[in-house]
CSV table of N, CA and C in Angstrom, one decimal:
chain,number,residue,atom,x,y,z
A,205,MET,N,0.7,-1.1,0.0
A,205,MET,CA,-0.3,0.0,0.0
A,205,MET,C,1.0,1.3,0.5
A,206,THR,N,0.7,2.1,-1.1
A,206,THR,CA,1.5,3.4,-0.7
A,206,THR,C,0.8,4.4,0.1
A,207,ALA,N,1.8,5.4,0.3
A,207,ALA,CA,1.4,6.7,1.3
A,207,ALA,C,-0.2,7.3,1.0
A,208,SER,N,0.0,7.4,-0.5
A,208,SER,CA,-1.2,7.8,-0.5
A,208,SER,C,-2.0,7.4,-1.3
A,209,SER,N,-2.6,6.1,-0.8
A,209,SER,CA,-3.5,5.3,-1.1
A,209,SER,C,-4.2,4.9,0.5
A,210,GLU,N,-3.3,5.2,1.1
A,210,GLU,CA,-3.6,4.7,3.2
A,210,GLU,C,-5.2,5.5,3.0
A,211,GLU,N,-5.7,5.0,4.2
A,211,GLU,CA,-7.0,6.2,4.6
A,211,GLU,C,-6.8,6.0,5.8
A,212,TRP,N,-7.5,6.8,6.4
A,212,TRP,CA,-7.5,7.2,7.9
A,212,TRP,C,-9.1,7.0,8.3
A,213,VAL,N,-9.5,6.4,9.0
A,213,VAL,CA,-11.0,5.8,9.6
A,213,VAL,C,-10.6,6.5,10.6
A,214,ASP,N,-11.6,7.9,11.3
A,214,ASP,CA,-11.2,8.6,12.4
A,214,ASP,C,-13.2,8.7,12.6
A,215,ASP,N,-13.8,9.3,13.8
A,215,ASP,CA,-14.4,10.0,14.1
A,215,ASP,C,-14.7,11.9,14.1
A,216,GLY,N,-13.6,11.9,13.5
A,216,GLY,CA,-13.1,13.2,13.3
A,216,GLY,C,-12.0,13.9,13.0
A,217,PRO,N,-11.6,14.9,12.9
A,217,PRO,CA,-10.3,15.2,12.7
A,217,PRO,C,-9.2,15.1,13.4
A,218,VAL,N,-8.1,14.8,13.5
A,218,VAL,CA,-7.0,14.1,14.1
A,218,VAL,C,-6.2,15.4,14.5
A,219,VAL,N,-6.4,15.9,15.6
A,219,VAL,CA,-5.2,16.6,16.1
A,219,VAL,C,-4.9,16.9,17.1
A,220,ARG,N,-3.4,16.8,17.4
A,220,ARG,CA,-2.4,16.7,17.9
A,220,ARG,C,-2.4,17.2,19.8
A,221,SER,N,-1.8,16.2,20.4
A,221,SER,CA,-2.0,16.7,21.6
A,221,SER,C,-1.4,18.4,21.9
A,222,TYR,N,-0.4,18.8,21.3
A,222,TYR,CA,0.1,19.9,21.6
A,222,TYR,C,-0.6,20.8,21.3
A,223,ALA,N,-1.8,20.4,20.2
A,223,ALA,CA,-2.9,21.6,19.9
A,223,ALA,C,-3.6,21.7,20.6
A,224,LEU,N,-4.4,21.0,21.9
A,224,LEU,CA,-5.2,20.9,22.6
A,224,LEU,C,-4.6,21.3,23.3
A,225,THR,N,-3.2,21.5,24.0
A,225,THR,CA,-3.0,22.2,25.1
A,225,THR,C,-2.4,23.8,24.8
A,226,ARG,N,-2.1,23.9,23.6
A,226,ARG,CA,-1.6,25.6,22.8
A,226,ARG,C,0.0,25.1,23.4
A,227,GLY,N,0.4,23.7,23.5
A,227,GLY,CA,2.2,24.0,23.5
A,227,GLY,C,2.2,23.5,24.8
A,228,ARG,N,1.5,23.8,25.5
A,228,ARG,CA,1.7,23.4,26.9
A,228,ARG,C,2.1,21.9,27.7
A,229,ALA,N,3.1,21.6,28.6
A,229,ALA,CA,3.1,19.9,28.7
A,229,ALA,C,3.2,20.1,29.7
A,230,THR,N,2.9,21.0,30.8
A,230,THR,CA,2.9,20.9,32.3
A,230,THR,C,1.9,21.9,33.2
A,231,THR,N,1.0,21.4,34.0
A,231,THR,CA,0.3,22.8,34.6
A,231,THR,C,0.5,22.6,36.5
A,232,ASP,N,0.3,23.9,36.5
A,232,ASP,CA,0.3,24.4,38.2
A,232,ASP,C,-0.6,23.7,39.1
A,233,ALA,N,-1.5,23.0,38.5
A,233,ALA,CA,-2.7,22.7,39.4
A,233,ALA,C,-2.5,20.8,39.9
A,234,PRO,N,-3.1,21.0,40.8
A,234,PRO,CA,-2.8,19.7,41.7
A,234,PRO,C,-3.6,18.8,41.5
A,235,LEU,N,-3.4,17.8,40.1
A,235,LEU,CA,-3.8,17.2,39.3
A,235,LEU,C,-3.1,15.8,39.6
A,236,ASP,N,-3.8,14.8,40.2
A,236,ASP,CA,-2.8,13.5,40.0
A,236,ASP,C,-3.8,12.4,39.6
A,237,LEU,N,-3.6,10.9,39.1
A,237,LEU,CA,-4.9,10.4,38.5
A,237,LEU,C,-5.7,10.1,39.3
A,238,MET,N,-5.7,10.1,41.1
A,238,MET,CA,-6.5,9.9,41.6
A,238,MET,C,-7.5,11.5,42.4
A,239,SER,N,-6.9,12.1,42.3
A,239,SER,CA,-7.8,13.2,42.1
A,239,SER,C,-9.0,13.6,42.1
A,240,VAL,N,-10.1,13.8,42.5
A,240,VAL,CA,-11.4,14.2,42.4
A,240,VAL,C,-12.0,15.4,42.0
A,241,VAL,N,-12.7,15.4,40.8
A,241,VAL,CA,-13.2,17.1,40.0
A,241,VAL,C,-14.4,16.8,39.9
A,242,ALA,N,-14.9,18.2,40.0
A,242,ALA,CA,-16.3,18.1,40.0
A,242,ALA,C,-16.6,19.7,39.1
A,243,ALA,N,-17.7,19.6,38.8
A,243,ALA,CA,-17.9,21.1,37.9
A,243,ALA,C,-18.4,21.6,39.0
A,244,THR,N,-18.8,23.4,38.7
A,244,THR,CA,-19.2,24.3,39.9
A,244,THR,C,-20.5,24.5,39.6
A,245,GLY,N,-20.8,24.1,38.5
A,245,GLY,CA,-21.9,24.9,38.1
A,245,GLY,C,-22.1,26.3,36.9
A,246,ALA,N,-20.6,26.8,37.1
A,246,ALA,CA,-20.7,28.4,36.4
A,246,ALA,C,-20.3,28.5,35.5
A,247,ARG,N,-20.6,29.5,35.0
A,247,ARG,CA,-20.8,29.1,33.4
A,247,ARG,C,-19.7,29.8,32.5
A,248,ILE,N,-19.5,29.5,31.5
A,248,ILE,CA,-18.3,30.2,30.5
A,248,ILE,C,-18.1,31.1,30.3
A,249,GLN,N,-17.4,32.2,30.8
A,249,GLN,CA,-17.5,34.1,30.3
A,249,GLN,C,-17.2,33.8,29.2
A,250,PRO,N,-17.8,35.1,28.6
A,250,PRO,CA,-17.2,35.4,27.2
A,250,PRO,C,-16.1,35.6,27.2
A,251,GLY,N,-15.5,35.4,26.4
A,251,GLY,CA,-13.7,35.8,26.3
A,251,GLY,C,-13.2,35.0,27.1
A,252,ALA,N,-13.2,33.6,27.6
A,252,ALA,CA,-12.4,33.1,28.4
A,252,ALA,C,-11.7,32.0,27.7
A,253,ASP,N,-11.8,32.1,26.6
A,253,ASP,CA,-10.5,31.5,25.5
A,253,ASP,C,-10.6,29.8,25.7
A,254,LEU,N,-11.8,29.6,25.9
A,254,LEU,CA,-11.7,28.0,26.3
A,254,LEU,C,-12.4,27.4,25.2
A,255,GLY,N,-11.5,26.2,24.7
A,255,GLY,CA,-12.4,25.7,23.3
A,255,GLY,C,-12.9,24.6,23.8
A,256,ARG,N,-13.8,23.8,22.6
A,256,ARG,CA,-14.8,22.6,22.5
A,256,ARG,C,-14.0,21.6,23.5
A,257,GLU,N,-12.9,21.2,23.3
A,257,GLU,CA,-12.3,20.0,24.7
A,257,GLU,C,-12.8,20.4,25.9
A,258,HIS,N,-12.6,21.7,26.3
A,258,HIS,CA,-12.9,22.3,27.6
A,258,HIS,C,-14.1,22.0,27.7
A,259,GLN,N,-15.0,22.4,26.9
A,259,GLN,CA,-16.4,21.9,26.8
A,259,GLN,C,-16.4,20.3,27.5
A,260,ARG,N,-16.3,20.1,26.3
A,260,ARG,CA,-16.6,18.4,26.5
A,260,ARG,C,-16.1,17.6,27.7
A,261,LEU,N,-14.8,18.1,28.7
A,261,LEU,CA,-14.9,17.7,29.6
A,261,LEU,C,-15.5,18.0,30.8
A,262,LEU,N,-15.9,19.4,30.8
A,262,LEU,CA,-17.2,20.0,31.9
A,262,LEU,C,-18.3,19.2,31.8
A,263,ALA,N,-18.8,18.5,30.1
A,263,ALA,CA,-20.1,18.0,30.0
A,263,ALA,C,-19.1,16.8,31.1
A,264,LEU,N,-18.5,16.2,31.1
A,264,LEU,CA,-17.9,14.5,31.7
A,264,LEU,C,-18.1,14.6,33.1
A,265,ILE,N,-17.9,15.3,33.9
A,265,ILE,CA,-18.2,15.9,35.2
A,265,ILE,C,-19.1,16.4,36.0
A,266,PRO,N,-20.2,16.2,35.9
A,266,PRO,CA,-21.5,17.2,36.5
A,266,PRO,C,-21.6,16.9,37.3
A,267,ARG,N,-20.6,15.8,37.9
A,267,ARG,CA,-20.7,15.5,39.5
A,267,ARG,C,-19.4,14.6,39.9
A,268,SER,N,-18.6,14.7,40.6
A,268,SER,CA,-17.6,14.2,41.2
A,268,SER,C,-16.9,12.9,40.3
A,269,ARG,N,-16.0,13.0,40.0
A,269,ARG,CA,-15.0,12.0,39.0
A,269,ARG,C,-13.6,11.9,39.2
A,270,GLN,N,-13.1,11.0,39.3
A,270,GLN,CA,-11.7,10.8,39.4
A,270,GLN,C,-10.7,11.4,37.9
A,271,VAL,N,-9.8,11.9,37.7
A,271,VAL,CA,-9.2,12.4,36.7
A,271,VAL,C,-8.9,11.2,35.6
A,272,ALA,N,-8.5,10.5,36.5
A,272,ALA,CA,-8.5,9.1,35.4
A,272,ALA,C,-9.8,8.5,34.8
A,273,ASP,N,-10.7,9.0,35.2
A,273,ASP,CA,-11.8,8.3,34.7
A,273,ASP,C,-12.4,9.2,33.5
A,274,VAL,N,-11.9,10.6,33.6
A,274,VAL,CA,-12.5,11.4,33.0
A,274,VAL,C,-11.3,11.4,31.5
A,275,ALA,N,-10.0,11.0,31.8
A,275,ALA,CA,-9.5,11.0,30.6
A,275,ALA,C,-9.9,9.5,29.9
A,276,SER,N,-10.4,8.8,30.3
A,276,SER,CA,-10.4,7.4,29.9
A,276,SER,C,-11.7,7.9,29.4
A,277,ASP,N,-12.7,8.8,29.8
A,277,ASP,CA,-13.8,9.0,29.3
A,277,ASP,C,-14.3,9.9,27.9
A,278,ALA,N,-13.2,10.3,27.8
A,278,ALA,CA,-13.1,12.3,27.2
A,278,ALA,C,-11.9,11.4,26.0
A,279,ASP,N,-11.2,9.7,26.0
A,279,ASP,CA,-10.1,9.0,24.9
A,279,ASP,C,-9.2,10.4,24.9
A,280,LEU,N,-8.5,11.0,25.6
A,280,LEU,CA,-7.4,11.6,25.6
A,280,LEU,C,-6.6,11.6,26.7
A,281,PRO,N,-5.0,12.0,26.1
A,281,PRO,CA,-3.9,11.3,27.0
A,281,PRO,C,-4.3,12.4,28.3
A,282,LEU,N,-4.0,11.2,29.4
A,282,LEU,CA,-3.6,12.1,30.8
A,282,LEU,C,-3.2,13.5,31.2
A,283,GLY,N,-2.1,13.4,30.4
A,283,GLY,CA,-1.5,14.4,30.4
A,283,GLY,C,-1.9,16.0,29.7
A,284,VAL,N,-2.7,15.5,28.9
A,284,VAL,CA,-3.6,16.9,27.9
A,284,VAL,C,-4.8,16.7,28.8
A,285,VAL,N,-5.7,16.0,29.3
A,285,VAL,CA,-6.8,16.5,30.1
A,285,VAL,C,-6.1,16.7,31.1
A,286,ARG,N,-5.0,16.9,32.3
A,286,ARG,CA,-4.5,17.3,33.3
A,286,ARG,C,-4.4,19.0,32.7
A,287,ILE,N,-3.7,19.4,31.4
A,287,ILE,CA,-3.6,20.4,31.2
A,287,ILE,C,-5.1,21.2,31.4
A,288,LEU,N,-5.9,20.4,30.5
A,288,LEU,CA,-7.2,21.2,30.3
A,288,LEU,C,-7.5,21.5,31.6
A,289,LEU,N,-7.6,20.6,32.5
A,289,LEU,CA,-8.8,20.7,33.6
A,289,LEU,C,-8.2,21.9,34.7
A,290,GLY,N,-7.0,21.7,34.6
A,290,GLY,CA,-6.0,22.9,35.0
A,290,GLY,C,-6.7,24.6,34.8
A,291,ASP,N,-6.9,24.1,33.5
A,291,ASP,CA,-7.4,25.3,32.9
A,291,ASP,C,-8.9,25.7,33.1
A,292,LEU,N,-9.8,24.9,33.6
A,292,LEU,CA,-10.8,25.2,34.3
A,292,LEU,C,-11.2,25.2,34.9
A,293,LEU,N,-10.2,24.8,36.2
A,293,LEU,CA,-9.9,25.4,37.5
A,293,LEU,C,-9.4,26.7,37.5
A,294,ASP,N,-8.7,27.0,37.2
A,294,ASP,CA,-8.2,29.0,36.8
A,294,ASP,C,-9.4,29.7,36.4
A,295,HIS,N,-10.5,29.0,35.9
A,295,HIS,CA,-11.5,30.0,35.4
A,295,HIS,C,-12.7,29.5,36.7
A,296,GLY,N,-11.9,28.9,37.8
A,296,GLY,CA,-13.0,29.0,38.6
A,296,GLY,C,-14.0,28.0,38.0
A,297,LEU,N,-14.6,26.9,37.3
A,297,LEU,CA,-15.3,26.2,36.6
A,297,LEU,C,-15.3,24.4,37.1
A,298,ILE,N,-14.7,24.6,37.9
A,298,ILE,CA,-14.3,22.7,38.8
A,298,ILE,C,-13.4,23.4,39.7
A,299,LEU,N,-14.1,22.3,40.6
A,299,LEU,CA,-13.3,22.3,42.0
A,299,LEU,C,-12.4,21.0,41.8
A,300,VAL,N,-11.7,21.1,42.8
A,300,VAL,CA,-10.2,19.5,42.8
A,300,VAL,C,-10.4,19.4,44.4
A,301,ARG,N,-10.4,17.8,44.3
A,301,ARG,CA,-10.5,17.7,46.0
A,301,ARG,C,-9.2,16.3,45.4
A,302,PRO,N,-8.0,16.9,46.3
A,302,PRO,CA,-6.9,16.3,46.0
A,302,PRO,C,-7.0,14.5,46.3
A,303,ALA,N,-6.2,13.5,46.1
A,303,ALA,CA,-6.0,12.0,46.5
A,303,ALA,C,-5.8,11.8,47.5
A,304,ASN,N,-6.6,11.0,48.4
A,304,ASN,CA,-6.3,10.3,49.9
A,304,ASN,C,-4.8,10.2,50.1
A,305,THR,N,-4.6,11.5,51.2
A,305,THR,CA,-3.4,11.2,51.4
A,305,THR,C,-3.0,10.4,52.7
A,306,ALA,N,-3.7,9.6,52.6
A,306,ALA,CA,-3.5,8.7,54.4
A,306,ALA,C,-2.1,8.4,54.3
A,307,LYS,N,-1.9,8.4,55.8
A,307,LYS,CA,-0.5,7.4,56.1
A,307,LYS,C,-0.4,6.2,55.7
A,308,PRO,N,0.8,6.1,55.5
A,308,PRO,CA,1.3,4.6,54.7
A,308,PRO,C,1.4,3.8,56.2
A,309,PRO,N,0.8,2.3,56.3
A,309,PRO,CA,0.7,1.6,57.6
A,309,PRO,C,1.8,1.5,57.9
A,310,ALA,N,2.3,1.2,59.1
A,310,ALA,CA,3.0,0.9,60.3
A,310,ALA,C,3.9,-0.2,59.8
A,311,GLU,N,5.2,0.2,60.2
A,311,GLU,CA,6.7,-0.7,60.0
A,311,GLU,C,5.8,-2.5,60.3
A,312,SER,N,5.6,-2.4,61.6
A,312,SER,CA,5.0,-3.7,62.2
A,312,SER,C,4.2,-4.4,61.7
A,313,ILE,N,3.0,-4.1,61.0
A,313,ILE,CA,1.7,-4.4,60.4
A,313,ILE,C,2.4,-5.0,59.1
A,314,LEU,N,3.5,-4.2,58.4
A,314,LEU,CA,4.0,-4.8,57.1
A,314,LEU,C,4.6,-5.7,57.1
A,315,ARG,N,5.8,-6.1,58.1
A,315,ARG,CA,6.6,-6.8,58.6
A,315,ARG,C,5.3,-8.5,58.9
A,316,GLU,N,4.5,-8.0,59.6
A,316,GLU,CA,2.9,-9.2,60.2
A,316,GLU,C,2.4,-9.9,58.6
A,317,VAL,N,2.5,-9.2,57.8
A,317,VAL,CA,1.9,-9.4,56.7
A,317,VAL,C,3.2,-10.2,55.7
A,318,ILE,N,4.1,-9.7,55.4
A,318,ILE,CA,5.0,-10.4,55.1
A,318,ILE,C,5.4,-12.0,55.6
A,319,ASN,N,5.2,-11.7,56.9
A,319,ASN,CA,5.5,-13.1,57.8
A,319,ASN,C,4.5,-13.9,57.2
A,320,GLY,N,2.9,-13.7,57.5
A,320,GLY,CA,2.0,-14.2,57.1
A,320,GLY,C,2.3,-15.1,56.1
A,321,LEU,N,2.8,-14.0,54.6
A,321,LEU,CA,2.5,-14.7,53.0
A,321,LEU,C,3.7,-15.4,53.3
A,322,ARG,N,5.1,-15.4,54.1
A,322,ARG,CA,5.5,-16.7,53.7
A,322,ARG,C,5.4,-18.0,54.7
A,323,ALA,N,4.1,-17.6,55.5
A,323,ALA,CA,3.9,-19.2,56.1
A,323,ALA,C,3.1,-19.6,55.3
A,324,LEU,N,2.6,-18.8,54.1
A,324,LEU,CA,1.6,-19.5,53.3
A,324,LEU,C,2.4,-20.8,52.6
């Protein structure tokens, strides 16, 4: 098959990730895989410079959801979703609750688990 005879089957135009994020690769927003995001219900202000993908993400989070789930449902790379969600956070359109940052278990408990596994 030659390059000119190749066909791309797609649901829409192919847009590179860096185009969606306007060339940004990081965000200052405190978003990791397990962070929980939810729309605030505020409307996008005119001139807010938010695109169709931002609106699409807002539509995916009418209730609280983890960032990883949003990325999966949006069918976008996690890094892109984090940057777009950071934009929404900057505009006050979403709330972010950090992932559970519970203390790790005590060393004595971990030793008991290891000993129990060895006993099997």
